[in-house]
Coordinates of C-alpha atoms and ligand atoms in Angstrom, one line a residue:
M1 CA -0.1 0.5 0.2
S2 CA 1.4 3.8 -0.4
Q3 CA 2.3 5.6 2.0
L4 CA 0.8 8.8 2.6
R5 CA 2.7 12.6 2.2
F6 CA 1.0 15.3 2.9
S7 CA 0.6 19.5 2.1
I8 CA -1.8 22.3 3.5
V9 CA -1.3 24.5 0.7
S10 CA -3.4 28.7 -0.8
S11 CA -3.8 26.4 -3.7
P12 CA -2.9 23.7 -5.6
S13 CA 1.1 23.1 -6.4
K14 CA 2.7 23.2 -10.2
S15 CA 2.7 19.7 -10.6
D16 CA 4.0 17.6 -14.1
D17 CA 1.9 15.0 -12.5
V18 CA -1.6 15.6 -13.9
S19 CA -2.8 12.5 -13.7
G20 CA -4.2 13.6 -9.8
V21 CA -7.8 14.3 -8.7
A22 CA -9.8 17.6 -7.6
V23 CA -11.6 17.1 -5.3
F24 CA -14.8 19.5 -3.9
F25 CA -16.9 19.1 -1.0
N26 CA -20.4 20.4 -2.8
G27 CA -21.8 23.1 -0.1
C28 CA -18.3 24.3 1.0
I29 CA -17.3 25.7 -3.7
D30 CA -18.3 29.2 -3.1
D31 CA -15.6 29.6 -0.3
V32 CA -13.0 28.3 -2.2
P33 CA -11.5 32.0 -4.3
A34 CA -12.1 32.4 -7.6
R35 CA -8.6 32.4 -8.8
V36 CA -8.5 29.1 -7.5
L37 CA -12.2 27.6 -9.1
R38 CA -10.9 28.9 -12.3
P39 CA -9.2 25.9 -14.4
F40 CA -12.5 24.1 -12.8
A41 CA -15.8 25.9 -13.7
G42 CA -16.6 24.0 -16.6
A43 CA -15.7 21.2 -15.3
L44 CA -18.3 22.2 -11.6
A45 CA -20.8 23.1 -13.3
L46 CA -21.7 19.8 -15.6
L47 CA -21.2 17.7 -11.7
M48 CA -23.2 20.4 -9.9
R49 CA -26.1 19.4 -13.4
D50 CA -25.4 15.0 -12.2
L51 CA -26.0 16.1 -8.1
N52 CA -28.9 17.6 -8.4
R53 CA -30.3 15.0 -11.6
K54 CA -29.9 11.8 -9.7
K55 CA -30.4 13.9 -6.0
S56 CA -27.7 11.2 -5.6
R57 CA -26.2 12.4 -1.1
D58 CA -23.2 11.0 -2.5
C59 CA -20.8 11.7 -5.6
V60 CA -20.7 12.2 -9.3
A61 CA -17.1 12.1 -10.5
M62 CA -16.1 13.1 -14.4
P63 CA -12.6 13.1 -16.4
V64 CA -11.5 15.4 -17.7
N65 CA -9.2 17.4 -20.1
A66 CA -5.6 17.1 -17.9
D67 CA -3.7 19.1 -19.8
E68 CA -6.1 22.1 -19.7
V69 CA -6.9 21.5 -15.8
G70 CA -3.9 20.2 -14.9
F71 CA -5.8 16.3 -13.8
S72 CA -6.8 13.8 -14.8
H73 CA -10.4 14.1 -12.4
V74 CA -12.8 16.1 -11.4
A75 CA -14.4 15.1 -8.2
L76 CA -18.1 17.0 -6.5
F77 CA -18.7 15.0 -3.1
N78 CA -21.8 16.1 -1.5
M79 CA -22.5 17.3 1.9
V80 CA -25.5 19.6 2.0
P81 CA -29.1 16.6 2.6
D82 CA -31.5 17.2 0.4
E83 CA -35.0 18.7 1.0
G84 CA -36.5 16.6 3.2
A85 CA -34.3 13.6 3.5
K86 CA -34.3 11.9 6.5
P87 CA -31.5 13.6 8.8
D88 CA -28.0 12.1 8.3
P89 CA -27.5 9.9 10.9
L90 CA -23.9 11.0 11.1
S91 CA -22.1 13.3 11.8
A92 CA -20.9 16.7 9.5
F93 CA -17.4 15.5 10.5
E94 CA -17.8 11.9 10.9
Q95 CA -19.2 12.3 7.0
V96 CA -16.3 14.9 5.9
K97 CA -14.4 11.5 7.0
V98 CA -16.2 9.2 4.9
V99 CA -16.0 11.5 1.8
A100 CA -12.3 12.0 2.4
A101 CA -11.8 7.9 2.2
D102 CA -13.8 7.3 -0.1
A103 CA -11.5 10.4 -2.5
L104 CA -9.3 8.5 -2.0
K105 CA -10.2 5.1 -3.0
F106 CA -11.7 7.0 -5.9
A107 CA -8.0 7.5 -6.7
A108 CA -6.7 4.8 -6.0
G109 CA -8.9 4.0 -8.2
K110 CA -7.7 5.8 -10.8
K111 CA -4.8 4.4 -10.5
A112 CA -3.7 8.4 -9.4
Q113 CA -0.5 10.1 -6.9
R114 CA -2.2 12.8 -5.9
V115 CA -5.1 14.3 -4.6
V116 CA -5.7 17.8 -4.1
F117 CA -9.2 18.5 -1.7
F118 CA -10.5 22.0 -1.8
L119 CA -11.5 23.3 1.1
G120 CA -11.8 27.3 1.3
K121 CA -12.0 29.6 4.2
H122 CA -14.8 28.8 6.7
Q123 CA -13.0 25.7 9.6
A124 CA -10.7 24.9 6.5
G125 CA -8.1 24.8 9.5
L126 CA -10.6 22.6 11.0
V127 CA -11.7 20.5 8.3
A128 CA -8.0 19.4 7.0
A129 CA -8.0 17.6 10.1
L130 CA -11.2 16.2 8.8
V131 CA -10.0 15.7 5.9
A132 CA -5.8 14.2 7.3
E133 CA -8.1 11.8 10.0
G134 CA -10.2 9.9 7.4
A135 CA -7.6 9.5 5.0
V136 CA -4.6 8.7 7.2
L137 CA -8.2 5.7 8.6
G138 CA -9.7 4.9 4.9
H139 CA -6.4 4.6 3.3
Y140 CA -5.1 1.7 6.2
R141 CA -4.6 -2.2 4.7
F142 CA -3.0 -4.8 6.2
D143 CA -2.1 -6.2 4.3
K144 CA 1.2 -8.0 4.8
Y145 CA 0.8 -11.2 4.1
K146 CA -0.5 -10.9 0.5
S147 CA 2.0 -11.6 -2.2
K148 CA 0.1 -8.7 -4.4
K149 CA -0.7 -5.0 -2.7
S150 CA -4.0 -3.9 -2.4
D151 CA -3.6 -0.1 -3.9
G152 CA -6.6 1.2 -1.5
G153 CA -8.8 0.8 -4.9
D154 CA -11.2 -2.4 -5.1
D155 CA -9.2 -4.4 -6.9
D156 CA -5.6 -5.9 -5.6
V157 CA -2.9 -5.2 -8.4
A158 CA 1.0 -5.2 -7.9
K159 CA 1.9 -1.9 -5.9
D160 CA 5.9 -1.0 -5.0
D161 CA 5.2 -0.6 -0.9
T162 CA 6.6 2.5 -0.8
K163 CA 5.1 4.2 -3.4
I164 CA 3.9 7.7 -1.6
L165 CA 0.4 9.3 -2.5
S166 CA 0.2 12.9 -2.5
V167 CA -2.6 14.7 -0.4
E168 CA -2.8 17.8 -1.0
L169 CA -5.3 20.4 1.5
V170 CA -6.1 23.7 -0.7
V171 CA -7.0 25.9 2.3
D172 CA -7.3 30.2 2.3
K173 CA -5.1 32.3 3.2
S174 CA -6.6 33.2 6.7
E175 CA -6.7 29.4 6.9
M176 CA -3.3 28.3 6.7
A177 CA -2.1 28.7 10.4
G178 CA -5.0 27.2 11.7
A179 CA -4.3 23.8 9.5
Q180 CA -0.8 23.4 9.8
A181 CA -1.8 23.8 13.6
Q182 CA -4.2 20.8 13.8
V183 CA -3.2 18.7 10.4
P184 CA -0.4 16.9 11.7
E185 CA -2.4 17.0 15.8
S186 CA -4.7 14.7 13.6
I187 CA -2.2 12.4 11.6
L188 CA -0.1 12.0 15.1
V189 CA -2.7 10.0 16.4
T190 CA -4.7 8.5 13.2
E191 CA -1.0 6.9 12.7
A192 CA -1.0 5.9 16.3
A193 CA -4.7 4.7 15.6
N194 CA -3.0 1.9 12.6
T195 CA -0.5 1.2 14.4
A196 CA -3.1 -0.6 17.1
R197 CA -4.4 -1.9 14.0
D198 CA -1.5 -3.5 13.1
V199 CA -1.0 -5.0 16.5
I200 CA -4.3 -6.1 16.2
N201 CA -5.1 -7.8 12.8
E202 CA -1.8 -10.4 13.5
P203 CA -2.3 -14.1 13.8
G204 CA -2.3 -14.4 17.9
S205 CA 0.8 -17.6 16.9
V206 CA 2.1 -13.9 16.2
M207 CA 1.6 -12.1 18.2
N208 CA 1.5 -13.9 21.4
P209 CA 3.0 -12.4 24.6
E210 CA 6.2 -12.8 23.7
A211 CA 5.9 -10.7 21.3
F212 CA 3.1 -8.4 22.1
V213 CA 5.0 -7.5 24.7
E214 CA 8.3 -6.5 22.3
V215 CA 5.4 -4.2 20.9
V216 CA 4.3 -2.6 24.5
R217 CA 8.5 -2.1 25.0
R218 CA 9.5 -0.7 21.3
E219 CA 6.4 1.6 21.1
A220 CA 7.1 2.6 24.3
A221 CA 10.8 3.8 23.8
A222 CA 10.2 5.4 20.7
A223 CA 7.9 8.1 22.8
G224 CA 9.7 8.7 25.3
V225 CA 7.7 6.5 27.7
E226 CA 9.4 4.8 30.9
C227 CA 8.2 1.1 30.5
E228 CA 8.3 -1.6 33.2
V229 CA 7.0 -5.1 32.5
L230 CA 6.3 -7.3 35.0
D231 CA 7.7 -11.4 33.8
P232 CA 6.1 -14.3 35.2
D233 CA 7.8 -14.7 38.3
Q234 CA 7.2 -11.1 39.5
L235 CA 4.1 -11.2 38.6
H236 CA 3.6 -15.8 40.7
D237 CA 5.4 -13.4 43.5
G238 CA 3.5 -10.6 44.0
G239 CA 1.1 -12.1 44.0
Y240 CA -1.3 -11.5 40.7
G241 CA -2.7 -14.6 41.0
G242 CA -5.3 -13.8 38.7
L243 CA -3.0 -13.2 36.0
C244 CA -1.1 -15.7 36.5
G245 CA -4.2 -18.1 36.8
V246 CA -5.6 -17.3 33.3
G247 CA -1.5 -17.1 31.7
R248 CA -0.9 -20.0 33.5
G249 CA -1.4 -23.0 30.1
A250 CA 0.5 -20.8 27.8
M251 CA 3.3 -20.9 25.7
T252 CA 5.1 -17.9 26.5
G253 CA 3.7 -14.6 29.2
P254 CA 1.9 -14.1 31.5
Y255 CA 3.2 -10.3 31.5
M256 CA 1.9 -6.9 33.3
A257 CA 3.6 -4.1 31.8
V258 CA 3.5 -0.3 33.4
L259 CA 3.7 2.2 30.8
R260 CA 4.3 5.7 32.8
Y261 CA 4.2 9.1 31.2
Q262 CA 4.5 11.9 33.3
P263 CA 4.5 15.7 31.7
K264 CA 6.7 18.5 32.1
F265 CA 4.9 20.5 33.2
A266 CA 5.1 23.9 32.9
S267 CA 4.4 25.4 36.8
A268 CA 5.0 24.6 39.8
K269 CA 1.2 24.7 40.4
K270 CA 0.4 22.0 38.2
Q271 CA 2.3 19.8 40.4
K272 CA 0.3 19.8 43.2
K273 CA -0.2 16.6 45.2
D274 CA -4.9 16.1 43.8
A275 CA -3.0 16.9 40.4
V276 CA -5.2 13.8 37.6
H277 CA -3.2 11.1 37.0
L278 CA -5.5 8.9 34.6
A279 CA -5.2 5.5 34.1
L280 CA -5.7 3.5 31.1
V281 CA -6.3 -0.2 31.2
G282 CA -6.0 -2.1 28.4
K283 CA -7.1 -6.2 28.0
G284 CA -4.2 -7.8 26.4
I285 CA -5.3 -11.1 26.0
T286 CA -3.2 -12.6 22.9
F287 CA -5.5 -15.0 22.2
D288 CA -8.7 -16.6 23.4
T289 CA -9.7 -20.2 23.1
G290 CA -12.1 -20.1 26.0
G291 CA -9.3 -21.8 28.0
I292 CA -10.9 -25.5 29.6
C293 CA -14.1 -25.1 28.9
I294 CA -13.1 -24.0 24.8
K295 CA -15.1 -21.8 23.0
P296 CA -16.5 -22.7 19.7
G297 CA -14.6 -23.8 16.0
K298 CA -16.5 -21.1 14.2
G299 CA -15.0 -17.3 14.1
M300 CA -12.9 -18.6 16.7
G301 CA -9.9 -16.9 14.4
D302 CA -11.7 -13.9 15.6
M303 CA -10.4 -13.9 19.0
K304 CA -6.8 -13.3 17.7
N305 CA -8.2 -9.7 18.9
D306 CA -9.5 -9.9 22.1
M307 CA -5.6 -7.8 23.3
S308 CA -7.0 -4.5 21.2
G309 CA -8.0 -3.0 24.6
A310 CA -3.9 -3.2 25.4
A311 CA -2.8 -2.2 21.7
I312 CA -6.1 0.5 22.3
V313 CA -4.1 2.2 25.6
L314 CA -0.7 1.8 24.1
S315 CA -1.0 3.8 21.0
A316 CA -3.2 6.4 22.8
V317 CA -0.6 6.9 26.2
C318 CA 2.9 7.0 22.8
A319 CA 0.1 9.5 21.1
I320 CA -0.7 11.3 24.4
A321 CA 3.0 11.6 25.3
K322 CA 4.3 12.1 22.2
L323 CA 1.7 15.6 21.8
G324 CA 3.2 16.2 25.4
L325 CA -0.2 16.8 26.9
P326 CA -0.1 18.4 30.3
V327 CA -1.2 15.7 32.2
R328 CA 0.5 12.5 33.9
V329 CA -0.7 8.8 32.5
T330 CA -0.5 5.5 33.0
A331 CA -1.0 2.4 30.7
V332 CA -1.9 -0.6 32.5
I333 CA -1.9 -3.4 30.1
P334 CA -2.1 -7.0 31.7
I335 CA -1.3 -9.8 28.9
A336 CA -1.9 -13.3 28.0
E337 CA -2.9 -16.2 26.2
N338 CA -6.4 -17.6 27.9
A339 CA -4.6 -21.5 26.3
V340 CA -5.9 -25.4 26.9
D341 CA -3.2 -27.4 28.0
A342 CA -2.6 -29.8 30.7
M343 CA -1.4 -26.8 32.9
S344 CA -4.1 -24.6 31.7
Y345 CA -6.3 -23.0 34.7
L346 CA -9.4 -25.6 36.3
P347 CA -13.0 -24.1 35.9
G348 CA -13.5 -24.6 39.5
D349 CA -10.5 -23.8 40.5
I350 CA -9.8 -20.3 43.1
L351 CA -7.7 -17.4 42.7
R352 CA -6.2 -15.2 45.2
M353 CA -6.1 -11.6 42.8
K354 CA -3.9 -9.1 44.1
S355 CA -6.4 -7.0 45.5
G356 CA -6.8 -10.2 48.3
K357 CA -10.2 -11.2 46.9
T358 CA -10.7 -14.9 45.7
V359 CA -12.4 -16.1 42.6
H360 CA -13.6 -19.1 41.7
V361 CA -13.4 -20.1 38.4
D362 CA -17.3 -20.8 37.2
N363 CA -16.0 -20.5 33.4
T364 CA -12.1 -20.7 31.8
D365 CA -14.1 -18.1 29.1
A366 CA -13.9 -15.2 31.6
E367 CA -10.8 -14.8 31.7
G368 CA -10.3 -10.9 31.0
R369 CA -12.2 -9.5 33.9
L370 CA -9.7 -12.2 35.4
I371 CA -6.5 -10.2 34.6
L372 CA -8.2 -6.7 35.0
A373 CA -8.6 -7.7 38.2
D374 CA -5.2 -7.2 39.1
A375 CA -5.0 -4.8 36.3
L376 CA -6.9 -2.3 37.8
W377 CA -5.2 -2.7 41.2
Q378 CA -1.5 -2.3 39.9
A379 CA -4.0 1.6 38.4
G380 CA -4.4 2.7 41.7
H381 CA -1.0 1.1 43.3
E382 CA 0.4 3.8 40.4
G383 CA -1.8 6.4 42.1
A384 CA -4.2 6.5 39.5
T385 CA -7.7 8.9 40.6
H386 CA -9.1 8.2 37.6
I387 CA -8.9 4.7 35.6
V388 CA -10.4 3.7 31.8
D389 CA -10.8 0.2 31.1
I390 CA -11.0 -0.8 27.8
A391 CA -11.9 -4.7 26.4
T392 CA -13.5 -6.6 24.4
L393 CA -14.8 -8.1 27.8
T394 CA -18.5 -10.0 26.1
G395 CA -20.6 -11.1 24.0
A396 CA -23.3 -9.5 24.8
I397 CA -22.9 -6.3 24.1
A398 CA -22.8 -7.5 20.5
I399 CA -25.7 -8.4 21.4
A400 CA -27.0 -5.4 22.9
L401 CA -25.2 -2.8 21.2
G402 CA -24.5 -4.1 17.5
S403 CA -21.1 -2.7 16.6
S404 CA -21.5 0.9 15.3
V405 CA -21.9 1.5 19.3
A406 CA -19.6 1.0 22.7
G407 CA -20.8 -0.4 26.1
L408 CA -19.8 2.3 28.4
F409 CA -19.6 1.4 32.0
S410 CA -19.2 4.4 35.4
N411 CA -19.1 4.5 38.3
D412 CA -19.0 8.9 38.5
D413 CA -21.8 10.6 36.6
E414 CA -19.3 13.6 35.3
F415 CA -17.0 11.7 34.4
G416 CA -18.7 9.2 32.3
A417 CA -20.5 12.3 30.5
M418 CA -16.7 12.8 29.7
M419 CA -16.0 10.0 28.4
L420 CA -19.9 10.0 26.2
E421 CA -17.9 13.7 25.5
A422 CA -14.9 12.7 24.7
G423 CA -16.4 10.7 22.2
D424 CA -18.8 12.2 20.3
A425 CA -16.3 14.7 19.6
V426 CA -13.9 11.9 17.7
G427 CA -16.9 9.6 16.4
E428 CA -16.1 7.0 18.5
D429 CA -20.1 5.9 19.8
M430 CA -20.6 5.3 22.7
W431 CA -24.1 4.2 25.2
Q432 CA -24.1 4.3 29.1
L433 CA -25.1 1.1 30.5
P434 CA -26.2 1.4 34.5
L435 CA -23.7 -0.9 37.1
W436 CA -27.3 -2.4 38.1
Q437 CA -26.5 -3.4 41.9
E438 CA -28.7 -6.1 42.6
Y439 CA -26.9 -7.4 39.5
R440 CA -24.6 -7.8 41.9
E441 CA -26.1 -10.3 43.9
G442 CA -25.2 -13.5 41.8
L443 CA -21.5 -12.8 41.4
Q444 CA -21.5 -14.3 45.1
H445 CA -20.1 -17.4 45.9
H446 CA -20.7 -19.9 48.5
V447 CA -16.9 -21.1 48.7
A448 CA -14.9 -17.6 47.4
D449 CA -15.9 -14.5 48.1
L450 CA -16.7 -14.1 44.2
N451 CA -17.7 -16.4 41.2
N452 CA -16.8 -14.9 38.0
V453 CA -19.6 -15.0 36.2
G454 CA -23.3 -14.3 37.4
K455 CA -26.1 -15.1 37.0
S456 CA -28.4 -12.3 35.5
R457 CA -28.3 -12.5 31.8
A458 CA -27.2 -9.0 31.3
G459 CA -24.0 -10.0 30.5
S460 CA -22.1 -6.6 30.1
I461 CA -23.2 -5.8 33.6
T462 CA -22.5 -8.3 35.3
A463 CA -19.1 -8.4 34.3
A464 CA -19.0 -4.6 34.3
L465 CA -20.0 -5.8 37.9
F466 CA -17.6 -7.5 38.8
L467 CA -14.8 -5.3 37.5
Q468 CA -16.2 -2.0 39.9
E469 CA -15.5 -5.1 43.0
F470 CA -11.8 -4.6 42.0
V471 CA -11.9 -0.6 41.6
P472 CA -9.3 1.4 44.5
D473 CA -11.1 3.0 46.6
G474 CA -11.7 6.6 45.9
A475 CA -10.6 6.6 42.4
K476 CA -12.7 7.5 39.2
W477 CA -13.8 4.7 36.9
A478 CA -15.7 3.9 34.0
H479 CA -15.6 0.5 31.6
L480 CA -16.1 0.4 27.8
D481 CA -17.2 -2.9 26.2
I482 CA -16.0 -2.7 22.8
A483 CA -16.5 -6.3 22.3
G484 CA -18.5 -5.1 19.3
V485 CA -16.9 -2.7 17.6
D486 CA -13.4 -3.5 18.2
M487 CA -13.4 -5.4 14.0
V488 CA -15.2 -5.0 11.4
D489 CA -17.1 -7.5 8.9
G490 CA -17.1 -5.1 5.1
R491 CA -15.9 -1.5 4.7
W492 CA -17.3 0.7 8.0
R493 CA -17.1 4.5 7.2
Y494 CA -14.0 5.0 7.1
Y495 CA -11.8 1.9 8.4
D496 CA -11.3 -1.0 6.3
K497 CA -12.4 -4.9 7.3
G498 CA -10.3 -5.8 10.4
A499 CA -9.4 -4.3 13.5
T500 CA -10.7 -1.4 14.6
A501 CA -9.3 0.0 17.5
F502 CA -12.3 1.8 18.4
G503 CA -10.6 4.0 21.9
V504 CA -7.1 5.5 20.7
R505 CA -9.1 8.9 19.4
T506 CA -11.2 8.6 22.3
F507 CA -8.2 8.6 24.8
V508 CA -5.9 11.4 23.7
A509 CA -9.4 14.1 23.3
L510 CA -10.3 12.7 26.9
A511 CA -6.3 13.0 27.9
E512 CA -7.0 16.5 26.3
M513 CA -10.3 17.9 28.3
L514 CA -8.1 16.1 31.8
S515 CA -5.8 18.9 30.6
D516 CA -7.7 21.9 30.7
N517 CA -8.9 21.6 34.2
T518 CA -5.3 20.6 35.8
Ligands
BES601 N1 -13.2 -11.8 24.3 C1 -14.6 -13.1 24.8 C2 -15.7 -11.5 24.6 C3 -16.0 -11.3 22.6 C4 -17.6 -12.4 22.5 C5 -15.0 -10.2 22.2 C6 -17.1 -12.1 20.7 C7 -15.8 -10.3 21.2 C8 -16.5 -10.7 20.2 C9 -15.1 -12.8 26.3 O1 -13.3 -13.1 26.8 C10 -15.6 -13.6 26.5 O2 -15.1 -14.9 26.1 N2 -16.8 -13.5 27.7 C11 -17.7 -14.3 27.6 C12 -18.6 -14.3 28.7 C13 -19.2 -16.1 29.8 C14 -17.5 -16.8 29.6 C15 -19.5 -15.3 31.1 C16 -18.6 -14.6 26.3 O3 -18.9 -13.0 26.5 O4 -19.1 -15.6 25.8
ZN602 ZN1 -13.2 -15.3 27.5
ZN603 ZN1 -11.8 -12.7 25.8

């Protein structure tokens, strides 16, 4: 797949390459200066007529005389809903990202090496950042195992990996500074999401606990984040019974990685004792067979994605560090493989967790909550004031909410609202569900302090209630169940098939919001 190279310009650069695609947004054309529009006026008039005739809300495009116009194609994307049409379910921000991804796909289909977006004046800095985000997310393909690489279009074609697709963002001079400030951040964060997608999409036998730890060390070092990894012996000696129990049957692991990012605070005032300390906790099951309570074979391969939460918090803390956000962030990443083996933990076992509580293992497939319980203890030990865990925790969340919206739980209304706002800002939708205390009773056990599965059919809620038992006293806590949204079957919005890394951009937005409050 080709690489993307972005530039922000006030008029399209003079290029010998006339095979590119010029992209306009219906609704923003009047905003583009006349001198920039002139070569496209004829094509745009025809396209506008087509758009109105077809009443298509999507896109019209036409080939043009490349020598006259300087491009091989002009494309017009509709951003204006037809009168009386049903409201678009996507926000305007999301629509811009989808259009950017579609435009790159169109260009790839035309074998173009250059895409120029004409954005004009109105909030062009922000729109440019959104176009960059949609382009980076939309251009991503996991094709390293394909003999023929994809160029992002519909057909697989032999392509040179090192080829560069240049993306120009044409903004009004008055918006240059804004675009130059916002676009690089947008690219950094979305590239972090793509790094997480790469790690998540790897097969379970490749991305085993040991290999994943190497990825964690590599990414932390590249971002300048302190990284401590507790190995199996340290975890055993330290009493991390949940993580050790789950990881017992695997060839490698378990591990617990702790990544500590300390910002260089600008003033002493901000180093006050009660300063916000955000912990991000991510479920890192590199493969979930279900253990002795083995899962059915159909679709089990998807369980290579059971470390999505871990890869997401890794990418998020690294992006936050690279941006230098003024808030303390610690990522806690419990890593294990839930394997079937003579050494595996057994149904009926009783685990003594790091917090001291004991848990009866009713079902070895409810392993995520066991490793997260020890990780939540660790987050408290690190001194976190705010904790968010993210996990592909329950199949039930996909039944409740489908694959477009994640389940959110929180022990603090204000913090829950902040999570919803952060998700909303980046187009990662969440729906808050209740920590319904009546269901807690179902987690009781006659021999141990807790059972690892509940009695209620509300599987996602009982899983969240189980986790709540391990939230350190006084910490504000939110839990994101991403088992429905972590991967897509086909193209969805700007995502290609496979991992979405849902959450990376929310966490960066959350860290930004908490910085303001520090
Ligand atoms: N990793 C799974 C949850 C999952 C299921 C993620 C489908 C993505 C798609 C988790 O460890 C699991 O197996 N949960 C069980 C819990 C049950 C045994 C109480 C489940 O959801 O069935
Ligand atoms: Zn499981
Ligand atoms: Zn799992």
